[in-house]
mmCIF file of C-alpha atoms in Angstrom:
data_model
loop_
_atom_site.group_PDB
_atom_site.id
_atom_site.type_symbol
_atom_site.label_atom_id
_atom_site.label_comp_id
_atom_site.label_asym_id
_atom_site.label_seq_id
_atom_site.Cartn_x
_atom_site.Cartn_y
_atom_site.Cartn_z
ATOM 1 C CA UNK A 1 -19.047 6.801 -5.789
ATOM 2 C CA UNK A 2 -17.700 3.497 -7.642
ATOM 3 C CA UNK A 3 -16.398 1.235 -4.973
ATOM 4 C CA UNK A 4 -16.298 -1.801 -7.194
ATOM 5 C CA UNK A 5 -12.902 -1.754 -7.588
ATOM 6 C CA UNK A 6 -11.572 -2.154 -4.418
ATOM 7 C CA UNK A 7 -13.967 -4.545 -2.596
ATOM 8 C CA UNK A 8 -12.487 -7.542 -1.050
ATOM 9 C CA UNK A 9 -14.517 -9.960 -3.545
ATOM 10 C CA UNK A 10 -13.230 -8.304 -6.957
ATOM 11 C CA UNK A 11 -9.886 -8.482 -5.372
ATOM 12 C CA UNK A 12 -10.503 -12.433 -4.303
ATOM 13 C CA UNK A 13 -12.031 -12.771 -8.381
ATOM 14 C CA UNK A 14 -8.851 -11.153 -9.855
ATOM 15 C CA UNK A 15 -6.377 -13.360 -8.177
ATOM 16 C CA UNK A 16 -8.177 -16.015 -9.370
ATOM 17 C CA UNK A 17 -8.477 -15.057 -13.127
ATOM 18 C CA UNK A 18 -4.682 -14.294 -12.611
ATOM 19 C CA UNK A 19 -3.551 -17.307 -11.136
ATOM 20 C CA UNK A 20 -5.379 -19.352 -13.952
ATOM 21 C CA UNK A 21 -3.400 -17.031 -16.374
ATOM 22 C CA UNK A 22 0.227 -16.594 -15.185
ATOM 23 C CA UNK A 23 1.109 -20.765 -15.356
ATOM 24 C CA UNK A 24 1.235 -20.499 -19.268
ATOM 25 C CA UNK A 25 3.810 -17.146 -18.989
ATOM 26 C CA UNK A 26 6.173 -18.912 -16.516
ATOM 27 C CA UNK A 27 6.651 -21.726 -18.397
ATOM 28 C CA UNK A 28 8.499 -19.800 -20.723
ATOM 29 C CA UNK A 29 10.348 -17.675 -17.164
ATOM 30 C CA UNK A 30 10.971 -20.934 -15.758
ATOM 31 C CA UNK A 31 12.415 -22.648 -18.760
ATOM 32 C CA UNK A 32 14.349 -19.825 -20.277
ATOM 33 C CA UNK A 33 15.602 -17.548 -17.828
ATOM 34 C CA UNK A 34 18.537 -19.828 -16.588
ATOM 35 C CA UNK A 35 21.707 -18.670 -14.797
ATOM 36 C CA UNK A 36 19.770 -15.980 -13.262
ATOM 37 C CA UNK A 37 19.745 -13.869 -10.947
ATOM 38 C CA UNK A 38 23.560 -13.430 -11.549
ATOM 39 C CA UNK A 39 24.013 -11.805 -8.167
ATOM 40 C CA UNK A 40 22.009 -10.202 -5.522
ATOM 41 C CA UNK A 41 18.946 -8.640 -5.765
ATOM 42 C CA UNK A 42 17.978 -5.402 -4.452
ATOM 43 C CA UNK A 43 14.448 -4.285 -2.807
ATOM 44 C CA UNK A 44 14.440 -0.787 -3.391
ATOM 45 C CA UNK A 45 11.771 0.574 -0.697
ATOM 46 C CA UNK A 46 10.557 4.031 -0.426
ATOM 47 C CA UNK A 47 9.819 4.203 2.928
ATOM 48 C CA UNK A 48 11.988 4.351 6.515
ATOM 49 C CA UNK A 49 12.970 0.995 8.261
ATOM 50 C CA UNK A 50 9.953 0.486 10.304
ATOM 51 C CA UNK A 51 6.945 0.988 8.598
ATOM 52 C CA UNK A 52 4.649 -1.699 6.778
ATOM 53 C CA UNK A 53 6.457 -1.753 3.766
ATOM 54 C CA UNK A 54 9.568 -2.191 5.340
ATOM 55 C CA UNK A 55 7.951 -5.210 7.636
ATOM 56 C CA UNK A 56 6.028 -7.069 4.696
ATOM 57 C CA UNK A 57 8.858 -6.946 2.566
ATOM 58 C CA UNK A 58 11.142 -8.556 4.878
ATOM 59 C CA UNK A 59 8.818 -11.136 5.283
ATOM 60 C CA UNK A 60 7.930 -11.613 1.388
ATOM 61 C CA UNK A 61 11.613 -11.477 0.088
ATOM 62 C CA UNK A 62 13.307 -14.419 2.212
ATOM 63 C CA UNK A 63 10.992 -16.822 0.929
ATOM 64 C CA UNK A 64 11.284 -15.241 -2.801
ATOM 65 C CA UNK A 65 14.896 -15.287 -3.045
ATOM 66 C CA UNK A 66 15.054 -19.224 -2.261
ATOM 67 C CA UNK A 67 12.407 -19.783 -4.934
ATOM 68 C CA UNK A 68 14.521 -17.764 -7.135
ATOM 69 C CA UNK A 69 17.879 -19.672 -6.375
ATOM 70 C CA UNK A 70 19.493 -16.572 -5.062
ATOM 71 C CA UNK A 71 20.865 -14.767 -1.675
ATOM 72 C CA UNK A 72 18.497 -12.743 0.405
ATOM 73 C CA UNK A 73 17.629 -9.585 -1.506
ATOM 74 C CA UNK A 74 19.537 -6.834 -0.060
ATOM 75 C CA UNK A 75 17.521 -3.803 1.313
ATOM 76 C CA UNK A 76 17.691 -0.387 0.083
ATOM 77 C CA UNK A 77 15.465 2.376 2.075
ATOM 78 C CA UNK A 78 14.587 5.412 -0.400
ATOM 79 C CA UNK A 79 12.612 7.961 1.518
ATOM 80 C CA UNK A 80 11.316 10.690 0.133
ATOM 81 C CA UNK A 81 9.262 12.726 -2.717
ATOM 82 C CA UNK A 82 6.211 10.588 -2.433
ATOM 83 C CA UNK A 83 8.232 7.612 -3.703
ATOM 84 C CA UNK A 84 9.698 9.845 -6.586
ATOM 85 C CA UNK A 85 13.412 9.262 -5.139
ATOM 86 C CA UNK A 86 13.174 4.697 -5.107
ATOM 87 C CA UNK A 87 11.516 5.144 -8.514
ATOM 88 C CA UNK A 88 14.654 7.847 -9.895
ATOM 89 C CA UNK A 89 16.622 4.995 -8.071
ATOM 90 C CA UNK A 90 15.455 2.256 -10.233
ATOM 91 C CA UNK A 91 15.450 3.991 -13.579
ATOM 92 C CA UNK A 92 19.398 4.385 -12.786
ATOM 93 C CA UNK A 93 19.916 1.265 -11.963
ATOM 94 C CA UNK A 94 21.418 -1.382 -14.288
ATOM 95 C CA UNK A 95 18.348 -2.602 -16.481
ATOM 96 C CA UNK A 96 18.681 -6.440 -16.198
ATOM 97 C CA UNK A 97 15.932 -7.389 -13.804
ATOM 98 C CA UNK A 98 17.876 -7.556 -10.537
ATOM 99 C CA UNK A 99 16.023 -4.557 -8.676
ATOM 100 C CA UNK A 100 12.660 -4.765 -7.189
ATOM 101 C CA UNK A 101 10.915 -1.795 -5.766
ATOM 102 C CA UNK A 102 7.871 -2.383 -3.490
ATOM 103 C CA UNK A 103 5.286 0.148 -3.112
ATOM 104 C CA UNK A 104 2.085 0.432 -2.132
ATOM 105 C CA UNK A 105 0.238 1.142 -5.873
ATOM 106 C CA UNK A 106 -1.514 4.436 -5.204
ATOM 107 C CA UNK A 107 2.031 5.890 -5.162
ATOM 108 C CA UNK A 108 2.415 5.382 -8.700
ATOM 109 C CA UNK A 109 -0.577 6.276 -9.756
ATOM 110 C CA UNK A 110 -0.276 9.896 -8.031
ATOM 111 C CA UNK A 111 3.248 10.284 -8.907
ATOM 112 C CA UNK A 112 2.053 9.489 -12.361
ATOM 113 C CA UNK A 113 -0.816 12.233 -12.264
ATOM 114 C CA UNK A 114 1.614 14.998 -10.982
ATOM 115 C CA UNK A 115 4.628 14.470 -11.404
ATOM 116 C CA UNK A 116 4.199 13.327 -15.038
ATOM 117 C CA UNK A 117 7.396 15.468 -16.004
ATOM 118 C CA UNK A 118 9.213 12.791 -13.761
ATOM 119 C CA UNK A 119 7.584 9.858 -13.746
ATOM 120 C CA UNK A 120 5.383 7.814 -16.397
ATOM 121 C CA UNK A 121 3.448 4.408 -15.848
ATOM 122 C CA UNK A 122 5.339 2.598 -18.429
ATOM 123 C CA UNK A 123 8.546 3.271 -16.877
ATOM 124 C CA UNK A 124 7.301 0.297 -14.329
ATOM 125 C CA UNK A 125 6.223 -3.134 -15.282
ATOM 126 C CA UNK A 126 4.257 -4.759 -12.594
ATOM 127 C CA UNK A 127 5.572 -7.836 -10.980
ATOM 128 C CA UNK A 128 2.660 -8.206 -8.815
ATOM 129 C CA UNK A 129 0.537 -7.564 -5.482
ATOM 130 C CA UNK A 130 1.459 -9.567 -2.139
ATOM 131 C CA UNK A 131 -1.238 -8.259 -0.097
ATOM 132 C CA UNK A 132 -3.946 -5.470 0.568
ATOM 133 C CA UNK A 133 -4.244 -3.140 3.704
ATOM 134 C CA UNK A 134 -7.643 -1.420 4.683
ATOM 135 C CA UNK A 135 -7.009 1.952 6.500
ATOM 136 C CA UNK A 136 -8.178 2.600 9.861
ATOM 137 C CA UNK A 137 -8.724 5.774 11.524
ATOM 138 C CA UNK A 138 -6.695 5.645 15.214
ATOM 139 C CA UNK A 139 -6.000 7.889 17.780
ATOM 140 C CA UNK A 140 -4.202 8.333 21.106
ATOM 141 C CA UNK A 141 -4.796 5.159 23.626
ATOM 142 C CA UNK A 142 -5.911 8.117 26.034
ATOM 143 C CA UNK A 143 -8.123 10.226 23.415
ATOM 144 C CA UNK A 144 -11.179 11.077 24.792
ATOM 145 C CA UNK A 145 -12.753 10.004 21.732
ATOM 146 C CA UNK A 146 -14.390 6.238 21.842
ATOM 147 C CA UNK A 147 -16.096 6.441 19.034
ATOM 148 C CA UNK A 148 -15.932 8.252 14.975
ATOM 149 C CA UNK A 149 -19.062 10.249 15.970
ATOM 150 C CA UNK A 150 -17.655 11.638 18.973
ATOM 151 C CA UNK A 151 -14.486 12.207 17.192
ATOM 152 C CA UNK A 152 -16.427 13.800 13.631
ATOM 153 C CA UNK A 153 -18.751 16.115 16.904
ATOM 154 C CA UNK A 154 -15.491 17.192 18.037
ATOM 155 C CA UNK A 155 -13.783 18.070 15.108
ATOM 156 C CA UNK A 156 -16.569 20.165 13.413
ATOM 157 C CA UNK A 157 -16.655 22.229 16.644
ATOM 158 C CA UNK A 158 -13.027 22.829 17.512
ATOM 159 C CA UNK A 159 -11.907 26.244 16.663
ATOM 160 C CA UNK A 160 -8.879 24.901 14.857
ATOM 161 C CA UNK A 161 -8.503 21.923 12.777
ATOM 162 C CA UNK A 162 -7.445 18.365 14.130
ATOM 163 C CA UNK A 163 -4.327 17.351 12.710
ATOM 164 C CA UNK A 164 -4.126 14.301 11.033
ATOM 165 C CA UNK A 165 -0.445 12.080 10.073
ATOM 166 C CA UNK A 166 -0.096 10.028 7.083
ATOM 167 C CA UNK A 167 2.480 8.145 5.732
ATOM 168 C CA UNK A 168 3.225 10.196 2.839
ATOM 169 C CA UNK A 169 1.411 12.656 0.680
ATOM 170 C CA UNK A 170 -0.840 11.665 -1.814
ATOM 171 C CA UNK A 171 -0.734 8.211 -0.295
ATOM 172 C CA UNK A 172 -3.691 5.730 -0.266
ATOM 173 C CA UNK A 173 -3.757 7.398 3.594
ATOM 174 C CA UNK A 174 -3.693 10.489 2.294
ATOM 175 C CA UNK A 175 -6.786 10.321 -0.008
ATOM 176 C CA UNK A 176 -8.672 8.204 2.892
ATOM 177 C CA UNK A 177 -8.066 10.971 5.295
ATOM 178 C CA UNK A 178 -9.715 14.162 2.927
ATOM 179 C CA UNK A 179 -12.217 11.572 1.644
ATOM 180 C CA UNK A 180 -13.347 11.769 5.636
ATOM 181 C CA UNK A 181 -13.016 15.339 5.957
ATOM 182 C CA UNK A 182 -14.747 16.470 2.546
ATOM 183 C CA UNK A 183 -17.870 13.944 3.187
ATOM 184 C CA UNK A 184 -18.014 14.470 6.935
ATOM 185 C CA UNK A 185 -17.333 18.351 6.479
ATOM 186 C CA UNK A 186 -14.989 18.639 9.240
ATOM 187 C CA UNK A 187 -11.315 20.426 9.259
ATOM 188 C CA UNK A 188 -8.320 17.658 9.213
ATOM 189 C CA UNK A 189 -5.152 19.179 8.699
ATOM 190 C CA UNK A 190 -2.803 16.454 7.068
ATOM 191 C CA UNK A 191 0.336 15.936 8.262
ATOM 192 C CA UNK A 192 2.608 13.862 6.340
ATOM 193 C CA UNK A 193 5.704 12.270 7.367
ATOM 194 C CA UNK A 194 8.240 9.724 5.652
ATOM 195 C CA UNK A 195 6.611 6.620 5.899
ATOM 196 C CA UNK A 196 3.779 5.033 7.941
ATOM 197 C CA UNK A 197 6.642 4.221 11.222
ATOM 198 C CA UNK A 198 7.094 7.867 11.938
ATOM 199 C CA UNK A 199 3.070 8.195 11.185
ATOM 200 C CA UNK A 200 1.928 5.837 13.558
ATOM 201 C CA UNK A 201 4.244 6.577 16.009
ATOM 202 C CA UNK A 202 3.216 10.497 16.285
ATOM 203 C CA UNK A 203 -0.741 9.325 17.031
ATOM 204 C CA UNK A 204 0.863 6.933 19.427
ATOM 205 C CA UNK A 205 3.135 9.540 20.970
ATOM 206 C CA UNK A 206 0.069 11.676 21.176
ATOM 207 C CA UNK A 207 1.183 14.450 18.655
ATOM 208 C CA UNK A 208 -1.512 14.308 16.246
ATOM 209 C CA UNK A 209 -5.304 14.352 16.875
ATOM 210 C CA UNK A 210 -5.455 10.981 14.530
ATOM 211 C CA UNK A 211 -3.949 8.565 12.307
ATOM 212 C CA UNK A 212 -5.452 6.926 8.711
ATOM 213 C CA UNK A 213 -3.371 4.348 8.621
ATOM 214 C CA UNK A 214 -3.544 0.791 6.790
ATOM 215 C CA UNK A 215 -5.020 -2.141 9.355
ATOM 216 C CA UNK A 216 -2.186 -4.746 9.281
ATOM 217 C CA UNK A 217 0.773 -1.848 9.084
ATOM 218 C CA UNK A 218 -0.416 -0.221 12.523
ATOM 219 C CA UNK A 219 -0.760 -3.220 14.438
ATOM 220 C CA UNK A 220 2.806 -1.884 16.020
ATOM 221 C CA UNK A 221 1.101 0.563 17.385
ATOM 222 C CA UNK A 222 -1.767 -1.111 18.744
ATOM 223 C CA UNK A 223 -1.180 -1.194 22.131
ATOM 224 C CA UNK A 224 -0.620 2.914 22.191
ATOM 225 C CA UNK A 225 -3.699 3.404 19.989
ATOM 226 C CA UNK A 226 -7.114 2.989 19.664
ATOM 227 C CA UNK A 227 -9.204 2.557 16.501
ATOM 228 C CA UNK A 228 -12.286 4.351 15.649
ATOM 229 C CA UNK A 229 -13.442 2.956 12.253
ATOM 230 C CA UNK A 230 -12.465 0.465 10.045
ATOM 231 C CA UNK A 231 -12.909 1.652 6.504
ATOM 232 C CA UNK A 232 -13.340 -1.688 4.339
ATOM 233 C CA UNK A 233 -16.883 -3.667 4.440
ATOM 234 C CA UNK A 234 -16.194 -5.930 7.715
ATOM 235 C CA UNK A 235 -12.921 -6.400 10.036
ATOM 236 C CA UNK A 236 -11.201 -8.629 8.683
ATOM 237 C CA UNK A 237 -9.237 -10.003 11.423
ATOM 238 C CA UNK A 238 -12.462 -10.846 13.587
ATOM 239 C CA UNK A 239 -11.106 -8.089 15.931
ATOM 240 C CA UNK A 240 -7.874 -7.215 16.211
ATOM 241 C CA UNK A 241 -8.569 -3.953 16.294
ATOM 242 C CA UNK A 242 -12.041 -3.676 18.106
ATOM 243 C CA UNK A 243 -13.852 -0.901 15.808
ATOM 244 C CA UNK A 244 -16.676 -0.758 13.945
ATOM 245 C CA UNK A 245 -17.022 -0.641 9.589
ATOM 246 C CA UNK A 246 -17.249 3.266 8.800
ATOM 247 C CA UNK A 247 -20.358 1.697 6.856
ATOM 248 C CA UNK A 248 -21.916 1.047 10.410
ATOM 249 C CA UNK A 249 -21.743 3.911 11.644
ATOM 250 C CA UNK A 250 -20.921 6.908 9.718
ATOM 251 C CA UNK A 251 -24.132 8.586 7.909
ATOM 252 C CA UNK A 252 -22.511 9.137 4.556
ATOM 253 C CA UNK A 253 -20.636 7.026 1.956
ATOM 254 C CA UNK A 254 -17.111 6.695 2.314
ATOM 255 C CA UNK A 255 -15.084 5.023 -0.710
ATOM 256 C CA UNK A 256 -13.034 1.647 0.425
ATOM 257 C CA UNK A 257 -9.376 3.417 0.126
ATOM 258 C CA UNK A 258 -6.895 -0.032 0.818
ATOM 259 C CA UNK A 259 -3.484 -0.003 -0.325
ATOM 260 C CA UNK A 260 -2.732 -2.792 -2.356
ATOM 261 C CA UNK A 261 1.039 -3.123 -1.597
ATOM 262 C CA UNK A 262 2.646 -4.524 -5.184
ATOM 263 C CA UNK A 263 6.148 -4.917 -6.447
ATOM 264 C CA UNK A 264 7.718 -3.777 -9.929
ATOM 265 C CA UNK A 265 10.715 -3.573 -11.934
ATOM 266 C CA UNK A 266 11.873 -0.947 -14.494
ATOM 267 C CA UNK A 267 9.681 -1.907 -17.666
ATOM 268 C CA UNK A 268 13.200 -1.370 -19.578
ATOM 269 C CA UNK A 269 14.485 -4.294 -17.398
ATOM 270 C CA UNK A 270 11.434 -6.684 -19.259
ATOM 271 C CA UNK A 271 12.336 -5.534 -22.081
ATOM 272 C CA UNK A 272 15.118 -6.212 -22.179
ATOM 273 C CA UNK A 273 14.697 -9.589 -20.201
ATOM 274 C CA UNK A 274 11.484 -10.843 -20.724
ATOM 275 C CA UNK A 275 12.311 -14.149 -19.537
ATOM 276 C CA UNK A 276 13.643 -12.814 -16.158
ATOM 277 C CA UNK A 277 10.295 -11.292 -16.366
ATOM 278 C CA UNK A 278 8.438 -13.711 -16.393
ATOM 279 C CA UNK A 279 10.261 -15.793 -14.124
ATOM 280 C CA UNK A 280 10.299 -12.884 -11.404
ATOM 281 C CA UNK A 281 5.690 -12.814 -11.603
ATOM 282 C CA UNK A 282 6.100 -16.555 -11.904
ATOM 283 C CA UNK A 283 8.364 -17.359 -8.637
ATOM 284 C CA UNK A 284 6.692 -14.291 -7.086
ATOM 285 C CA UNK A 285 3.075 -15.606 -6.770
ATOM 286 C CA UNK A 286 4.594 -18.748 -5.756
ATOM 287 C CA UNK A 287 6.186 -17.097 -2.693
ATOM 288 C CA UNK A 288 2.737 -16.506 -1.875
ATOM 289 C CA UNK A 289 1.494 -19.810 -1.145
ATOM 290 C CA UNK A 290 4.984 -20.954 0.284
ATOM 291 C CA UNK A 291 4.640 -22.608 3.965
ATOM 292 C CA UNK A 292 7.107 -20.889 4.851
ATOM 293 C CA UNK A 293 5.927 -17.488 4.346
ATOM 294 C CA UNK A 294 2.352 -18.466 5.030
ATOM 295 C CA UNK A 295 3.942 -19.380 8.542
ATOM 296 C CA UNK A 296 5.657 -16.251 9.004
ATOM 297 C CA UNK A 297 2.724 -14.151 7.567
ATOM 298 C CA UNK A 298 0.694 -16.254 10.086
ATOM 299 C CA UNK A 299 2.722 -15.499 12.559
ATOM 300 C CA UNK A 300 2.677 -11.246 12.055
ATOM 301 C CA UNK A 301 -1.499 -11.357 11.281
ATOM 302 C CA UNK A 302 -0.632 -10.821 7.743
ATOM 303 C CA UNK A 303 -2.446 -14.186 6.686
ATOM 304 C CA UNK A 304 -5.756 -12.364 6.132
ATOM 305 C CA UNK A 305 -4.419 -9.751 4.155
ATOM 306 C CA UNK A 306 -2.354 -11.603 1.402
ATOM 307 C CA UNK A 307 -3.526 -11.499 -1.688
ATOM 308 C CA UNK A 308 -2.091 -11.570 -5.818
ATOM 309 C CA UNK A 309 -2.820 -9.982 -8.401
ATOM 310 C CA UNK A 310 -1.240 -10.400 -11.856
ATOM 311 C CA UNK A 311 0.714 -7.860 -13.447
ATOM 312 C CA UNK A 312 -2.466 -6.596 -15.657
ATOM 313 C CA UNK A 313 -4.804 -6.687 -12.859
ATOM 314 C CA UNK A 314 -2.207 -4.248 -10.917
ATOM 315 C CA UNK A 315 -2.329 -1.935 -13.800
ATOM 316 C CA UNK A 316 -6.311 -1.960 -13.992
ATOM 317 C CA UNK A 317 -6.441 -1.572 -10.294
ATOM 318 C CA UNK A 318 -4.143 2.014 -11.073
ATOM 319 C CA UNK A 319 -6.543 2.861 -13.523
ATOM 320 C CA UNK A 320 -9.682 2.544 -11.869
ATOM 321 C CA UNK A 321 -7.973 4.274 -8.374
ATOM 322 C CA UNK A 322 -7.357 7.183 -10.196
ATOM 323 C CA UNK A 323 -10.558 7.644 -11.808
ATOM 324 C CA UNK A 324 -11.932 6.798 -8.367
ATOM 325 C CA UNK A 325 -9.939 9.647 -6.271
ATOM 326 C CA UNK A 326 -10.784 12.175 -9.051
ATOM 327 C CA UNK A 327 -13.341 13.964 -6.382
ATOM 328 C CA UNK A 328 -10.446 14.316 -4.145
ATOM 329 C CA UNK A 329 -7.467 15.788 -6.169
ATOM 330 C CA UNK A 330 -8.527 18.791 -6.000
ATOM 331 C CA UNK A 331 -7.820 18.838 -2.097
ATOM 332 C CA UNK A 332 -5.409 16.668 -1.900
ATOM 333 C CA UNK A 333 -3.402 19.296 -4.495
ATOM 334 C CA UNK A 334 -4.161 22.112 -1.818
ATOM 335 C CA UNK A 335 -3.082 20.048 1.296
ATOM 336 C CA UNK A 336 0.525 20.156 -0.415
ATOM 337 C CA UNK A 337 0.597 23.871 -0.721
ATOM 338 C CA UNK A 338 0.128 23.587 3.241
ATOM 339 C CA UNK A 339 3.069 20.726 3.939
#
């Protein structure tokens, strides 16, 4: 099972190769792309108020907008469709490089793979990623589960399956959670629900056996919760949630499933503007390594989690996470005939 793409050192060596690259394109962003933005930007996000996307991008876009000269972006919550609905929403909107939609990048990818009727990669152009969010698996604060063994025991005994929220179908979440149930051979039965708020919130509110949900997004919940396993190589908080790596403890190979959470514009809108383009990646990155978002990421637990990539490198990342989950699509496919 390749893993090599989503490791927390090729993600630390891309951001570097792309932040030796992008200087020389925003020159040209910086230099040409004068008088804009024009008026206010919009975040499109396809998620409910509430969940990590929600949170990280209204900590990302304050700081963005100033470096960009313009008001704070205004907010624009598109539920629905596995992200199908904010990305119908962008290709309507005016193509001149004043609407950003954030999503975490396996969304694309699988809206891409089935819903190619609807949706193509090269409708987006990649602005960049801001950070990257292991999953964890969590359960009720007063499960009688302490560890993923005793959970996994419990699970392949039970005469019917656990249940299991997500944030979304065919969401980074998604694949994490049959990627546990296909190598573990126990019965999950995914649950999806409209954004990872409403996810957490049922393993919280005890209606759900479990939760894979991303590290930093579920730290709202982390007083109602527990964690089991960490899937990603080490914690990388140093133990905000107290749980063990997966690779510690489970007996079997599970693939490192993070969301890297990215944001985009139409690809017609750097087309037509590739100097707003360029300007947008160029200011973008920059946000990143603002003080004043490094203080307010600092302040949320994010700081450990932030992380660019370029534009190309958030195209080869979709790439390689589709070739990776190409064990799973098969059951992923059938969980939606059960939704």
């Amino acid at each position: 099972m390749m893993k090599s793409n989503v490791t927390r050192r090729s993600f630390l060596q891309r951001s570097a190769a792309g932040a030796a690259a992008l200087p020389l394109m925003g020159l040209g962003g910086q230099a040409l792309a004068q008088g804009f933005p024009s008026r206010q930007m919009t975040a499109i996000i396809p998620f409910s108020p509430g969940g990590g996307t929600d949170r990280s991008v209204r900590l990302v876009t304050p700081t963005w907008s100033r470096l960009l000269g313009a008001d704070d972006f205004a907010l624009d919550h598109s539920p629905g469709a596995g992200s199908l609905i904010a990305q119908n929403q962008m290709r309507n909107a005016p193509h001149d490089a004043h609407t950003v939609l954030f999503t975490p990048a396996p969304h694309s990818a699988w809206l891409a793979e089935l819903e190619a009727q609807s949706f193509q990669l090269d409708q987006v152009a990649w602005i960049g990623s801001y950070f990257q969010d292991p999953n964890v698996l969590l359960v009720p604060k007063d499960s009688p589960y302490d560890t993923i063994e005793q959970f996994l025991d419990a699970a392949a005994s039970a005469d019917q399956p656990f249940t299991a929220s997500v944030s979304s179908a065919l969401s980074a979440a998604h694949a994490a959670t049959v990627a546990l149930r296909e190598r573990a051979g126990v019965q999950l039965r995914v649950i999806p629900f409209d954004g990872g708020g409403p996810a957490r919130n049922a393993v919280a509110g005890g209606h759900v056996d479990c939760c894979m949900a991303p590290y930093w997004s579920a730290t709202n919940v982390l007083e109602l919760t527990k964690a089991l396993a960490i899937f990603w190589p080490q914690d990388p908080t140093e133990g905000l949630w107290d749980a063990p790596s997966a690779d510690d403890v489970l007996p079997f190979e599970m693939p490192y499933l993070s969301e890297p959470y990215c944001a985009q514009i139409s690809s017609q809108s750097a087309a037509n503007h590739p100097d707003r383009y360029a300007r947008l990646v160029e200011t973008f990155e920059e946000s990143l390594q603002d003080p004043e978002f490094l203080a307010g990421a600092d302040a949320q637990d994010l700081t450990p989690f932030v992380n660019f990539m370029s534009p190309d490198e958030c195209s080869q990342w979709v790439e390689e996470y589709v070739a990776l989950l190409a064990e799973f699509r098969d059951s992923m496919e059938a969980d939606l005939e059960e939704m």
